[in-house]
Tab-separated table of C-alpha atoms in Angstrom:
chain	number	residue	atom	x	y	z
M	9	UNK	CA	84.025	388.009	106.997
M	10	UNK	CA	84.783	384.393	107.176
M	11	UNK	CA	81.481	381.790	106.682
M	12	UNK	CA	80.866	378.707	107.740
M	13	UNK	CA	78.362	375.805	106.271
M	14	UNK	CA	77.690	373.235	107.989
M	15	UNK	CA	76.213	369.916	106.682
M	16	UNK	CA	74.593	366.892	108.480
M	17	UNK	CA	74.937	363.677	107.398
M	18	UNK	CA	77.412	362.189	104.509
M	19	UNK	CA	75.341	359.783	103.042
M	20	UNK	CA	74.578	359.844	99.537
M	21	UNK	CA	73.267	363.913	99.429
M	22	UNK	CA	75.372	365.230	102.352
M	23	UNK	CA	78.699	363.870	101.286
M	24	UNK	CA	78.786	365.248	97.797
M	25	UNK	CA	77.260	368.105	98.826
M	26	UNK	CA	80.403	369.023	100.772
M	27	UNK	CA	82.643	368.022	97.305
M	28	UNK	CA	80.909	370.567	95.425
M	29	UNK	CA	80.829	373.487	97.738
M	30	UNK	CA	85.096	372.814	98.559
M	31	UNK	CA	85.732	372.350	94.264
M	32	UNK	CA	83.564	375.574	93.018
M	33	UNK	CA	82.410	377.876	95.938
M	34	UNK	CA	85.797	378.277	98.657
M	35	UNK	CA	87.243	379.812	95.684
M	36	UNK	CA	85.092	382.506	95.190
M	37	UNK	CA	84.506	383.353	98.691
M	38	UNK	CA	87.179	383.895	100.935
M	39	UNK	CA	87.559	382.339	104.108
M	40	UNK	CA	84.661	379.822	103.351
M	41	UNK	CA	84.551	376.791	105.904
M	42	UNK	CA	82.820	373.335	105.118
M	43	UNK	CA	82.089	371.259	108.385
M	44	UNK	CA	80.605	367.546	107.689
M	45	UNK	CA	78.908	366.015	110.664
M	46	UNK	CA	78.706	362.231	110.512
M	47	UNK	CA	78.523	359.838	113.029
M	48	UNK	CA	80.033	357.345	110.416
M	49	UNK	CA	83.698	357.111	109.607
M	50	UNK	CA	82.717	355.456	106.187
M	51	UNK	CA	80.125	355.657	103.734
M	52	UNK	CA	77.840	352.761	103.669
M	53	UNK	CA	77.174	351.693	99.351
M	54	UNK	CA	73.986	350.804	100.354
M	55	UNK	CA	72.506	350.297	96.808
M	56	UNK	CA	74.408	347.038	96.748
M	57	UNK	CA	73.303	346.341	100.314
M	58	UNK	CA	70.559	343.846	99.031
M	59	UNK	CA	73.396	341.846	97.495
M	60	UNK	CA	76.078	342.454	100.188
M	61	UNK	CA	73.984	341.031	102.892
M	62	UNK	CA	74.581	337.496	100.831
M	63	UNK	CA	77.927	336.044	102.527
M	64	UNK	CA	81.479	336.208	100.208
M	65	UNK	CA	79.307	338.154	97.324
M	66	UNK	CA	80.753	341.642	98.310
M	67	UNK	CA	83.557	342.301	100.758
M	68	UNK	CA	83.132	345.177	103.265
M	69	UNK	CA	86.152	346.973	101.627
M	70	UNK	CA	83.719	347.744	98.589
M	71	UNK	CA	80.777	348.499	100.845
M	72	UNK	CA	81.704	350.499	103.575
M	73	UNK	CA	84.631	353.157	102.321
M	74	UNK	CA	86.169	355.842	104.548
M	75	UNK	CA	85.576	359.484	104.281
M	76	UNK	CA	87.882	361.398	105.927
M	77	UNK	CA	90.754	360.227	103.083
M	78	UNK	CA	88.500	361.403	100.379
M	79	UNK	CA	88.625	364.847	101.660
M	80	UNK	CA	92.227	364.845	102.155
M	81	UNK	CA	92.774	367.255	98.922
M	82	UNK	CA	91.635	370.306	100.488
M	83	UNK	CA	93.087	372.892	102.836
M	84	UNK	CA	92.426	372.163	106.351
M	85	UNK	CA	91.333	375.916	106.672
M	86	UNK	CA	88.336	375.134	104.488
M	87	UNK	CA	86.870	371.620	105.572
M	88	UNK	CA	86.660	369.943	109.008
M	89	UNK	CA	84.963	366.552	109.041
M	90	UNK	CA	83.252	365.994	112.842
M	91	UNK	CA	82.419	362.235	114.195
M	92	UNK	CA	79.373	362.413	116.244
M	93	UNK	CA	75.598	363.258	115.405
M	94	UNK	CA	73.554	366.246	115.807
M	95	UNK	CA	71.385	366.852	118.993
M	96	UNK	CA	69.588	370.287	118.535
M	97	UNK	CA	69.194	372.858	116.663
M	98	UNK	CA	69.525	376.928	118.351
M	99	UNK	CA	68.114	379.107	115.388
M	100	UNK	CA	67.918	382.050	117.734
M	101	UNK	CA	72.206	381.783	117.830
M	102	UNK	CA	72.950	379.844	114.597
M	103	UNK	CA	74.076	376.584	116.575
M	104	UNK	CA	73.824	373.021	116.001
M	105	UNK	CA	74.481	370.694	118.972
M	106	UNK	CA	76.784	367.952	118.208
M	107	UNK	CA	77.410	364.722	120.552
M	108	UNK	CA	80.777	363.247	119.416
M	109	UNK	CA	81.626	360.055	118.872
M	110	UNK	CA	84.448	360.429	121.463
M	111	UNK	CA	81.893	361.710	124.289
M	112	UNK	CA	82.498	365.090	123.901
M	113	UNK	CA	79.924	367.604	122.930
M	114	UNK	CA	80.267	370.488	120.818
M	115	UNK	CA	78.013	373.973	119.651
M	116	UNK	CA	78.996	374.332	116.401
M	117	UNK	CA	77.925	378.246	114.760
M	118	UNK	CA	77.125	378.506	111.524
M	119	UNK	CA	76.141	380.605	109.054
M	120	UNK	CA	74.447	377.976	106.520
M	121	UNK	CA	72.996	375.138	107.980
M	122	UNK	CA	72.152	371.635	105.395
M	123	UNK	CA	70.703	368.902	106.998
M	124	UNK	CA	71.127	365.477	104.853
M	125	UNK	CA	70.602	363.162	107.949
M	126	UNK	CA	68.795	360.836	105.598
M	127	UNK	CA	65.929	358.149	106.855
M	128	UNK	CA	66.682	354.516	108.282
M	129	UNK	CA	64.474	351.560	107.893
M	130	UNK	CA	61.653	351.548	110.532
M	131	UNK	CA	62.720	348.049	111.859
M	132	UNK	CA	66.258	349.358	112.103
M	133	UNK	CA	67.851	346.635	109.919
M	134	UNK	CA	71.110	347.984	108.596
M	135	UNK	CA	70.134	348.511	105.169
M	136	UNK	CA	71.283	351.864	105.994
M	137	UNK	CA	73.385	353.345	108.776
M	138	UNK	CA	71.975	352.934	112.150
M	139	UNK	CA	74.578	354.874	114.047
M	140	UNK	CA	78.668	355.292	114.218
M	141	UNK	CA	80.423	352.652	111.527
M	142	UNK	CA	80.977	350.526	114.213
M	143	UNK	CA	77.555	349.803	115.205
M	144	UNK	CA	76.202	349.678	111.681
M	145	UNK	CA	79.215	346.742	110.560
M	146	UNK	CA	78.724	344.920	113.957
M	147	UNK	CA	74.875	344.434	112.689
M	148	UNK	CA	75.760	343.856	109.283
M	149	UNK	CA	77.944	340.854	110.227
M	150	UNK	CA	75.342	339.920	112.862
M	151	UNK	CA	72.593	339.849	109.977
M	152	UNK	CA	74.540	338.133	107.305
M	153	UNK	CA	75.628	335.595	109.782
M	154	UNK	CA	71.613	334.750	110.316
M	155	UNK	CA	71.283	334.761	107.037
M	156	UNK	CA	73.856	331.766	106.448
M	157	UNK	CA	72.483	330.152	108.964
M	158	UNK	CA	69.116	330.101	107.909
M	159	UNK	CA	66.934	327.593	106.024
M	160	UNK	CA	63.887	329.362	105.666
M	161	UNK	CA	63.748	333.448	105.411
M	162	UNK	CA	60.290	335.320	105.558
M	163	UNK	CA	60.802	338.986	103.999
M	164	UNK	CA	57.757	341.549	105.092
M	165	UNK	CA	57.242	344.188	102.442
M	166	UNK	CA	57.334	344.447	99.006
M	167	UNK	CA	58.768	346.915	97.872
M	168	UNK	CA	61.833	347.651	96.084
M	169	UNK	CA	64.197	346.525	98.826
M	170	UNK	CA	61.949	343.421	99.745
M	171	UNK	CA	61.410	342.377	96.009
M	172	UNK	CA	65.315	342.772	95.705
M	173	UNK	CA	66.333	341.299	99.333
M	174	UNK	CA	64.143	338.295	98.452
M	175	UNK	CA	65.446	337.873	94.679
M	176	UNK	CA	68.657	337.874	95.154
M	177	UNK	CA	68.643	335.821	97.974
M	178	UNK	CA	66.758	333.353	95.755
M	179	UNK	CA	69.105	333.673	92.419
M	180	UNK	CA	72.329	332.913	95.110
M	181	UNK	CA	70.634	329.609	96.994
M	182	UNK	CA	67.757	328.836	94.593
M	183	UNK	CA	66.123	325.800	96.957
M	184	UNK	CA	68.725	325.580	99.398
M	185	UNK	CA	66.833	328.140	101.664
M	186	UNK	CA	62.947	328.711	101.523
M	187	UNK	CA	62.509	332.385	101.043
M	188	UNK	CA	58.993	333.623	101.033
M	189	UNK	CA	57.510	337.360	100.514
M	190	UNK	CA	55.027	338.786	101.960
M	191	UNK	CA	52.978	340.947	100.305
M	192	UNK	CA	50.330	343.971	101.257
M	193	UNK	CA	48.608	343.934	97.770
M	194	UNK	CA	48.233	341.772	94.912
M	195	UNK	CA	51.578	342.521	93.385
M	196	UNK	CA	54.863	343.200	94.271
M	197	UNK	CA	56.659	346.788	94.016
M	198	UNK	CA	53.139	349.166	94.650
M	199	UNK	CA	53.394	352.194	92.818
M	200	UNK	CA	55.055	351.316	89.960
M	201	UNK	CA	53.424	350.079	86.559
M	202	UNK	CA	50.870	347.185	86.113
M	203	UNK	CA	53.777	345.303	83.183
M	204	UNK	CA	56.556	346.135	86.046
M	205	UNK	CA	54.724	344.523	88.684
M	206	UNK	CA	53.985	341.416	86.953
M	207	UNK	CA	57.757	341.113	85.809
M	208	UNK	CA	58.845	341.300	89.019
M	209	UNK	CA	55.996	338.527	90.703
M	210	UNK	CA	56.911	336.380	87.314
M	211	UNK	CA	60.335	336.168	87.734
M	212	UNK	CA	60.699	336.363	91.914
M	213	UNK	CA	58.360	332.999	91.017
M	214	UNK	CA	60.801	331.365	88.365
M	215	UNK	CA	63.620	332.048	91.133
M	216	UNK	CA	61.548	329.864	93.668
M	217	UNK	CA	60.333	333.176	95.975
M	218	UNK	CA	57.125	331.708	97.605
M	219	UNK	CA	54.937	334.779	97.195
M	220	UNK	CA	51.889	335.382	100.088
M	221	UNK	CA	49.683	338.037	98.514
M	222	UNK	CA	46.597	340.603	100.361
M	223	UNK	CA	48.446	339.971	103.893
M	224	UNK	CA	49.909	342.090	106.526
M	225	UNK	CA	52.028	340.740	109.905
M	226	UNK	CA	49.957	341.543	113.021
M	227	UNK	CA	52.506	340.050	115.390
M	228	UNK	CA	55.953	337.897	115.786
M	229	UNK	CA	57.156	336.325	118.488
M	230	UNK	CA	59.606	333.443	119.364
M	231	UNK	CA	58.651	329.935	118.736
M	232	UNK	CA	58.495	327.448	121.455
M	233	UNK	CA	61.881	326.051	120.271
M	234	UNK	CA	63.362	329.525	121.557
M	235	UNK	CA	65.142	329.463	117.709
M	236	UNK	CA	62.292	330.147	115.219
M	237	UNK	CA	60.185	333.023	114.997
M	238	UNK	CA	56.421	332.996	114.594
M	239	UNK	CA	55.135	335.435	111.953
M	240	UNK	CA	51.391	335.963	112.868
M	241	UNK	CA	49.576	337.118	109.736
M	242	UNK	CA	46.233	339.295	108.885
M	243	UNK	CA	44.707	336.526	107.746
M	244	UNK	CA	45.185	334.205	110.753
M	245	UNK	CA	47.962	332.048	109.537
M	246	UNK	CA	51.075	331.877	111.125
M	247	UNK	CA	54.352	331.262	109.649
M	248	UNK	CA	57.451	329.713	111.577
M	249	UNK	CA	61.127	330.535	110.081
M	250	UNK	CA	64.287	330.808	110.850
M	251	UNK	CA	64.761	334.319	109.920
M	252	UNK	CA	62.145	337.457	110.097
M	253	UNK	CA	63.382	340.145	108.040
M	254	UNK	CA	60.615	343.315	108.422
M	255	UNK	CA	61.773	345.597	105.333
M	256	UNK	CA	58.837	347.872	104.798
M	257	UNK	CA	58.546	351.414	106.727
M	258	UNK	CA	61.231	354.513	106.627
M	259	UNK	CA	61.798	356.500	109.330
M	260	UNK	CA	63.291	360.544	108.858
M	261	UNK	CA	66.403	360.745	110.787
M	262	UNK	CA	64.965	364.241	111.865
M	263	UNK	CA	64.250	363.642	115.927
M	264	UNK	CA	66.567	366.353	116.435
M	265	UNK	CA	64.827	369.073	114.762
M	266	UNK	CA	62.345	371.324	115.839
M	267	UNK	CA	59.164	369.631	115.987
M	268	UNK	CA	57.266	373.419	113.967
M	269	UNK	CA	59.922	372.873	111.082
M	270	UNK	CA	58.659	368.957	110.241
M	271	UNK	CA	55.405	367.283	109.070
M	272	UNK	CA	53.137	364.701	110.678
M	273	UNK	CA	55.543	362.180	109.488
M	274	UNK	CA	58.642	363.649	110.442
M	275	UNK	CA	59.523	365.096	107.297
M	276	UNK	CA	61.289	368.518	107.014
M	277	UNK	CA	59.206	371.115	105.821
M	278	UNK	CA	61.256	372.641	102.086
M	279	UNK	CA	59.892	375.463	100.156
M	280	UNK	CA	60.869	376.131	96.588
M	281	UNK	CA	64.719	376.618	96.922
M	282	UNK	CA	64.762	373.614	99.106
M	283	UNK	CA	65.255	375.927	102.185
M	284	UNK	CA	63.839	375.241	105.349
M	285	UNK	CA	60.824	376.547	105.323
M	286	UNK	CA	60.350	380.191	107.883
M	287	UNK	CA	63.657	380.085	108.528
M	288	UNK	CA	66.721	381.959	106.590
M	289	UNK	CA	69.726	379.877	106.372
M	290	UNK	CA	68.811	376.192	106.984
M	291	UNK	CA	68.074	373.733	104.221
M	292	UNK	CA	67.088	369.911	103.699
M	293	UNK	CA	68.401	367.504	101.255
M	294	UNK	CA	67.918	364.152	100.447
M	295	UNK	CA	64.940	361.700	102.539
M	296	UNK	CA	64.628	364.129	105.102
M	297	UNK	CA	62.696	366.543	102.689
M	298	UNK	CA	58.887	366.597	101.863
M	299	UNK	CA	59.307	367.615	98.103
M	300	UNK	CA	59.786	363.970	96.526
M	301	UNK	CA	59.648	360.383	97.316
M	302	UNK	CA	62.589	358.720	99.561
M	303	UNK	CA	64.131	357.304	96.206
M	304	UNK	CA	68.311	357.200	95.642
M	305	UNK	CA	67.266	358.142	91.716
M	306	UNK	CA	66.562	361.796	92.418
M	307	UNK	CA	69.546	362.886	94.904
M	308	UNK	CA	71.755	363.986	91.606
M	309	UNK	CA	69.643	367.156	91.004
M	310	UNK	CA	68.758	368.159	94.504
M	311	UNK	CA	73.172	368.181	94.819
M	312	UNK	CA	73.340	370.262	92.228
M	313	UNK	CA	70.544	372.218	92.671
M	314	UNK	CA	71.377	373.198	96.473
M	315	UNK	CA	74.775	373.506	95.463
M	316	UNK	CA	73.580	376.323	93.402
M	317	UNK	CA	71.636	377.983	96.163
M	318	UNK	CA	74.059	377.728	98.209
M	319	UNK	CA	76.509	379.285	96.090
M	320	UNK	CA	74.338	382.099	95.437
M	321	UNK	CA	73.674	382.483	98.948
M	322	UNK	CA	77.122	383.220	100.027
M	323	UNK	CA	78.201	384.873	97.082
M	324	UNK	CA	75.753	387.408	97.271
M	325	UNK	CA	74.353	386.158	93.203
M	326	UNK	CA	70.525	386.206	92.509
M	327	UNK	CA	68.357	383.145	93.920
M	328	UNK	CA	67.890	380.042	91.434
M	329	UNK	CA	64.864	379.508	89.759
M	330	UNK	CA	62.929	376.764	91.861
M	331	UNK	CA	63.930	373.733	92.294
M	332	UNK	CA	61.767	371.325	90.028
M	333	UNK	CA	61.089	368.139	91.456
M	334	UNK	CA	61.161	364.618	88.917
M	335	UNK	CA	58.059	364.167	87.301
M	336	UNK	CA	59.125	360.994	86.071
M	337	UNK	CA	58.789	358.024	88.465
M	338	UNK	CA	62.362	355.750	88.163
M	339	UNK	CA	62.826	352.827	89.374
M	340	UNK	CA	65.419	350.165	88.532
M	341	UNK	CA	65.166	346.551	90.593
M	342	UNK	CA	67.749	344.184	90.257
M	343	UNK	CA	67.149	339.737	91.423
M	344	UNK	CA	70.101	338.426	90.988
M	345	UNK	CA	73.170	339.198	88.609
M	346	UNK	CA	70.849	337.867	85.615
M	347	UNK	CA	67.213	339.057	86.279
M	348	UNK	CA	66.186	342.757	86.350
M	349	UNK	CA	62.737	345.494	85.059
M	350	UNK	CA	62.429	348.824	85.763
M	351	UNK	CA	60.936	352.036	84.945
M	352	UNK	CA	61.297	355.768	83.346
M	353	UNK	CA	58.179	357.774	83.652
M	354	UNK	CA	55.827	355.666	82.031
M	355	UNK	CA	58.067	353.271	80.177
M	356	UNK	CA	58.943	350.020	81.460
M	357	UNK	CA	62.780	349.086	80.874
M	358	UNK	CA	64.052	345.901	79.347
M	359	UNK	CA	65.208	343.121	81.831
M	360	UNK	CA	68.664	342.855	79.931
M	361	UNK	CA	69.316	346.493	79.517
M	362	UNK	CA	68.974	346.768	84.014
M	363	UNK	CA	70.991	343.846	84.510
M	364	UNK	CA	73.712	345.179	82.471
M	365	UNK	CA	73.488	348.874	84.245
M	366	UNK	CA	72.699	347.535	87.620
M	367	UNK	CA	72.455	344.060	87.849
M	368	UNK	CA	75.856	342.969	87.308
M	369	UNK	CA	77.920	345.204	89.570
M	370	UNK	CA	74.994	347.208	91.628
M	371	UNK	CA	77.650	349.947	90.959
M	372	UNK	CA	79.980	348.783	93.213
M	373	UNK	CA	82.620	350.011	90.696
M	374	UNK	CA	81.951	353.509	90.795
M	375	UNK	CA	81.708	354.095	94.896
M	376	UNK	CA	85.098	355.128	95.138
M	377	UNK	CA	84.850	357.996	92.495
M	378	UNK	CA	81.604	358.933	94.177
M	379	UNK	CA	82.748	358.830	97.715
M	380	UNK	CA	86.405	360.789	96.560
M	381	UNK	CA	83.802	363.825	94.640
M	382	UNK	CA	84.903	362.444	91.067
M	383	UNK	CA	81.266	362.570	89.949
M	384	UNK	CA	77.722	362.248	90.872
M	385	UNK	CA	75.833	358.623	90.503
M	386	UNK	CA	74.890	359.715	86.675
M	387	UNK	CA	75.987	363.657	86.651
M	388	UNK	CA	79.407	365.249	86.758
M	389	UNK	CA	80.951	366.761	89.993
């Protein structure tokens, strides 16, 4: 009898995902259908995002690169790629709700269900995908447009998209545009260790980042000139700049899932096969899960670990062992082309050695071969 799987989201877990089920699974079970839901046309290379933003650095060609070509390999009878996002979820029927792009609406059945809807910043700056492709690029000209036009640029949160947002920004215009970084704690990048921390304040301070330590924002709102915005501060100050960029929060793109299958902060509920949990046939991937922290580093084994499950699910094979989430915190944080630290478990990385990997190209190089199911960010397909 002919099966169906159907995976939301083709963002960095979903999109792969679908690669490895078509390459090693369709041929061992007959009739097998893969049907990505995406309410983007193209995948966003967000990793280089913090970079991108900057002006002429990286062209949207390299940033934003369609999916529906990549795909184009496999028999039409196996994979169906749908433009819209999902609605609801019927677990009593095996349906997903799906409100196309074009209008339409569709039930789709299925017989797997993998949601990899992924998370979005909680100020909805397109870091990540905010909606179809069209939305998200119209915002990410909007934003890099503000960006060239500002002087000064106040950054709220520190952590690794902040500290990079605000380097980089700094290494490209050095004084030309006052960029200052707020920060909740007494160092940058919270969580990570004590030597990382005071790399990154160090050299954000050599780049000319004015740093603004133990504070929170309470409040913004215009300035009189109706240009500037006012930044009101926990400690009572209040900043005026051109440019407000709020980078700290994540929000689960999970709104459409039962509210009994999620957390208190939206967050799927996995158990040890990365299924969701009381139910048979429906599993979480990627930022929507609760089973490790909202970082690109680990997505590599939860693909090939669902993969697996999957493969054993519809083949009728014995369960994988559980999955085993990282127990080494990794974290690499690139300012500028020539300015880098990071971290593997407890050892902090040489500068040099994370410009080289990430700092010079922010991987920009290898998004095709990711988006077209060549490989995995540092596995094979």
């Amino acid at each position: 009898m002919a099966k169906t799987v159907v995976i939301l989201g083709a963002g960095w877990a979903g999109l792969p995902l679908a690669h490895k089920l078509l390459k090693y699974t369709t041929p061992k079970v007959s009739g097998l259908k893969v049907i990505l839901v995406s309410p983007n046309s193209h995948f966003f290379w967000n990793v280089a995002a913090t970079r991108g933003v900057i002006p002429d650095e990286i062209p949207d060609d390299q940033l934003f690169l369609p999916i529906k070509p990549a795909f184009a390999a496999y028999p039409g009878e196996n994979f169906e790629f749908v433009l819209g996002a999902a609605d609801g979820i019927d677990q009593q029927v095996n349906t997903v709700k799906v409100s196309c792009n074009d209008g339409s609406e569709r039930e789709i059945v299925y017989d797997h269900l993998v949601v990899a809807t992924g998370s979005r910043l909680a100020s909805n700056l397109p870091f990540k995908p905010i909606g179809s492709h069209e939305t998200t690029i119209a915002a990410w000209h909007q934003l890099k447009s503000k960006i060239q036009e500002a002087e000064s640029i106040v950054i709220a949160g520190a952590g690794a998209t902040g500290v990079e947002v605000a380097g980089e920004l700094a290494a490209r215009y050095n004084t030309a545009k006052q960029i200052t970084l707020l920060v909740s704690g007494d160092l940058p990048l919270e969580g990570t260790l004590p030597s990382v921390r005071a790399c990154v304040d160090k050299d954000l301070k050599r780049l000319g980042v004015k740093l603004i330590t133990q504070v929170r924002v309470t409040e913004t709102k215009e300035a009189d000139d109706g240009k500037q915005t006012e930044v009101v501060l926990s400690n009572g100050d209040i900043l005026t700049t051109d440019l407000y960029l709020p980078l700290h929060g994540i929000k689960t793109n999970t709104t459409f899932i039962p509210g009994k299958l999620l957390d208190s902060n939206g967050n799927i509920k996995l158990d040890k096969n990365l299924r969701v949990v009381s139910t048979p046939n429906i599993w979480g991937i990627g930022d929507v899960g609760d089973v490790e922290p909202k970082q690109l580093t680990i997505t590599d084994n939860q693909i090939i670990y669902l993969a697996t499950a999957l493969d054993a699910a519809l083949t009728g094979s014995p369960e994988p062992a559980p999955y085993q989430p990282a127990n080494k915190k990794m974290i690499f944080v690139s300012l500028g082309r020539k300015m880098a630290t990071g971290q593997i478990g407890n050892w902090k990385l040489f500068g040099f050695m994370v410009s080289y990997v990430k700092g010079r190209k922010l991987f920009v190089d290898t998004a095709e071969g990711y988006v077209g199911g060549k490989h995995l960010r540092h596995a094979s397909m």
